[in-house]
mmCIF file of C-alpha atoms in Angstrom:
data_model
loop_
_atom_site.group_PDB
_atom_site.id
_atom_site.type_symbol
_atom_site.label_atom_id
_atom_site.label_comp_id
_atom_site.label_asym_id
_atom_site.label_seq_id
_atom_site.Cartn_x
_atom_site.Cartn_y
_atom_site.Cartn_z
ATOM 1 C CA GLN A 1 -14.105 -0.624 -3.445
ATOM 2 C CA VAL A 2 -14.859 -2.533 -0.292
ATOM 3 C CA GLN A 3 -17.927 -4.749 -0.275
ATOM 4 C CA LEU A 4 -20.135 -4.207 2.728
ATOM 5 C CA GLU A 5 -22.764 -6.636 3.987
ATOM 6 C CA GLU A 6 -25.901 -5.645 5.857
ATOM 7 C CA SER A 7 -28.026 -7.861 8.085
ATOM 8 C CA GLY A 8 -30.788 -7.561 10.647
ATOM 9 C CA GLY A 9 -33.684 -6.356 8.558
ATOM 10 C CA GLY A 10 -37.152 -7.796 8.885
ATOM 11 C CA LEU A 11 -40.801 -7.179 9.629
ATOM 12 C CA VAL A 12 -41.759 -5.335 12.809
ATOM 13 C CA GLN A 13 -44.875 -3.653 14.116
ATOM 14 C CA ALA A 14 -45.051 0.084 14.548
ATOM 15 C CA GLY A 15 -43.413 1.099 17.809
ATOM 16 C CA GLY A 16 -41.036 -1.828 17.696
ATOM 17 C CA SER A 17 -37.260 -1.983 17.315
ATOM 18 C CA LEU A 18 -34.708 -3.470 14.962
ATOM 19 C CA ARG A 19 -30.935 -3.569 15.016
ATOM 20 C CA LEU A 20 -29.130 -3.516 11.697
ATOM 21 C CA SER A 21 -25.518 -4.546 11.300
ATOM 22 C CA CYS A 22 -22.984 -3.812 8.590
ATOM 23 C CA ALA A 23 -19.870 -5.913 8.226
ATOM 24 C CA THR A 24 -16.860 -4.682 6.348
ATOM 25 C CA PRO A 25 -13.782 -6.780 5.546
ATOM 26 C CA GLY A 26 -10.447 -5.640 6.839
ATOM 27 C CA ARG A 27 -9.512 -2.816 9.102
ATOM 28 C CA ILE A 28 -11.605 0.319 9.395
ATOM 29 C CA TYR A 29 -9.277 3.301 9.687
ATOM 30 C CA SER A 30 -10.051 6.062 12.159
ATOM 31 C CA SER A 31 -10.642 8.533 9.335
ATOM 32 C CA ALA A 32 -13.311 6.363 7.702
ATOM 33 C CA VAL A 33 -16.939 7.399 7.783
ATOM 34 C CA MET A 34 -19.631 4.747 8.013
ATOM 35 C CA ALA A 35 -23.199 5.603 7.137
ATOM 36 C CA TRP A 36 -26.690 4.261 6.682
ATOM 37 C CA PHE A 37 -29.028 5.298 3.885
ATOM 38 C CA ARG A 38 -32.452 4.034 2.954
ATOM 39 C CA GLN A 39 -34.611 3.869 -0.122
ATOM 40 C CA ALA A 40 -38.350 3.397 -0.143
ATOM 41 C CA PRO A 41 -40.213 2.248 -3.281
ATOM 42 C CA GLY A 42 -40.485 5.051 -5.793
ATOM 43 C CA LYS A 43 -38.305 7.390 -3.764
ATOM 44 C CA ASP A 44 -34.721 8.552 -3.889
ATOM 45 C CA ARG A 45 -32.092 7.135 -1.595
ATOM 46 C CA GLU A 46 -31.974 9.231 1.557
ATOM 47 C CA PHE A 47 -29.485 9.727 4.343
ATOM 48 C CA VAL A 48 -30.226 8.229 7.758
ATOM 49 C CA ALA A 49 -27.085 8.454 9.906
ATOM 50 C CA ALA A 50 -23.299 8.513 9.729
ATOM 51 C CA PHE A 51 -20.309 8.644 12.020
ATOM 52 C CA ARG A 52 -16.566 8.863 11.821
ATOM 53 C CA TRP A 53 -14.992 5.650 12.997
ATOM 54 C CA GLY A 54 -12.202 7.152 15.108
ATOM 55 C CA SER A 55 -13.853 10.158 16.767
ATOM 56 C CA GLN A 56 -17.369 8.683 16.633
ATOM 57 C CA VAL A 57 -18.694 12.120 15.766
ATOM 58 C CA SER A 58 -22.103 11.434 14.286
ATOM 59 C CA LYS A 59 -24.712 13.030 12.075
ATOM 60 C CA TYR A 60 -28.402 12.102 11.819
ATOM 61 C CA ALA A 61 -31.281 12.897 9.529
ATOM 62 C CA GLU A 62 -33.931 14.935 11.285
ATOM 63 C CA GLY A 63 -36.385 12.044 11.337
ATOM 64 C CA ALA A 64 -33.816 9.702 12.863
ATOM 65 C CA LYS A 65 -32.795 11.895 15.772
ATOM 66 C CA GLY A 66 -33.849 10.461 19.093
ATOM 67 C CA ARG A 67 -35.000 7.172 17.558
ATOM 68 C CA PHE A 68 -31.968 5.766 15.729
ATOM 69 C CA THR A 69 -28.416 5.296 16.976
ATOM 70 C CA ILE A 70 -25.389 4.528 14.836
ATOM 71 C CA SER A 71 -22.439 2.966 16.620
ATOM 72 C CA ARG A 72 -19.576 0.524 16.458
ATOM 73 C CA GLY A 73 -20.446 -3.129 16.777
ATOM 74 C CA ASP A 74 -18.202 -6.139 17.278
ATOM 75 C CA ALA A 75 -14.967 -6.234 15.254
ATOM 76 C CA ASN A 76 -15.374 -4.340 11.978
ATOM 77 C CA THR A 77 -19.104 -3.810 12.144
ATOM 78 C CA VAL A 78 -21.373 -0.828 12.355
ATOM 79 C CA THR A 79 -24.834 -1.049 13.851
ATOM 80 C CA LEU A 80 -27.974 0.998 13.495
ATOM 81 C CA GLN A 81 -30.304 0.632 16.435
ATOM 82 C CA MET A 82 -33.787 1.681 15.401
ATOM 83 C CA ASN A 83 -36.447 2.270 18.048
ATOM 84 C CA SER A 84 -40.016 3.553 17.918
ATOM 85 C CA LEU A 85 -40.280 2.471 14.310
ATOM 86 C CA LYS A 86 -42.990 3.930 12.110
ATOM 87 C CA PRO A 87 -44.561 2.626 8.890
ATOM 88 C CA GLU A 88 -42.800 5.427 7.009
ATOM 89 C CA ASP A 89 -39.462 3.895 8.030
ATOM 90 C CA THR A 90 -40.207 1.026 5.656
ATOM 91 C CA ALA A 91 -37.387 0.884 3.106
ATOM 92 C CA ILE A 92 -34.299 -0.952 2.005
ATOM 93 C CA TYR A 93 -31.475 0.127 4.281
ATOM 94 C CA PHE A 94 -27.975 0.404 2.863
ATOM 95 C CA CYS A 95 -24.633 0.623 4.604
ATOM 96 C CA ALA A 96 -21.983 2.848 3.052
ATOM 97 C CA ARG A 97 -18.373 3.784 3.623
ATOM 98 C CA GLY A 98 -16.558 6.977 2.741
ATOM 99 C CA THR A 99 -14.201 9.595 4.078
ATOM 100 C CA SER A 100 -16.436 12.635 4.476
ATOM 101 C CA LEU A 101 -19.081 12.992 7.171
ATOM 102 C CA THR A 102 -21.760 14.032 4.727
ATOM 103 C CA THR A 103 -25.407 13.343 3.917
ATOM 104 C CA MET A 104 -24.656 13.064 0.194
ATOM 105 C CA ALA A 105 -24.791 9.502 -1.124
ATOM 106 C CA SER A 106 -22.470 10.398 -4.003
ATOM 107 C CA GLU A 107 -19.628 10.982 -1.517
ATOM 108 C CA TYR A 108 -19.621 7.367 -0.354
ATOM 109 C CA THR A 109 -17.492 4.940 -2.337
ATOM 110 C CA SER A 110 -18.498 1.526 -0.994
ATOM 111 C CA TRP A 111 -21.986 0.133 -0.532
ATOM 112 C CA GLY A 112 -23.749 -2.984 0.573
ATOM 113 C CA GLN A 113 -26.636 -4.702 -1.186
ATOM 114 C CA GLY A 114 -29.168 -3.537 1.374
ATOM 115 C CA THR A 115 -31.516 -5.139 3.877
ATOM 116 C CA GLN A 116 -35.289 -4.780 3.855
ATOM 117 C CA VAL A 117 -37.041 -3.183 6.814
ATOM 118 C CA THR A 118 -40.825 -3.336 6.870
ATOM 119 C CA VAL A 119 -42.855 -1.658 9.593
ATOM 120 C CA SER A 120 -46.509 -2.607 9.775
ATOM 121 C CA SER A 121 -49.182 -0.337 11.199
#
């Protein structure tokens, strides 16, 4: 397993923006899929966004469409740009790596420790 490391979380007011980053050691192959999930207190981990590294074909949760953008960052990093944040976006956000462009957390083999995002009303 590859250890991923998230950064960029924090406290923001509703309507604001945050940019999360996920660093992964070593080369990311074109077939790799990078994803973001989140988990709010008392809730299951849920899919946010994913994309295939080489083709950059992406997939978003319905609530993320039009507000969040997953993309390549510098070197071997993946970013999640989050705009128009809402209090219900408050959660721990996790970066994940796999080989299937899927919304199922069980299909991803490497995970980070997570970064807290808190959106105040």
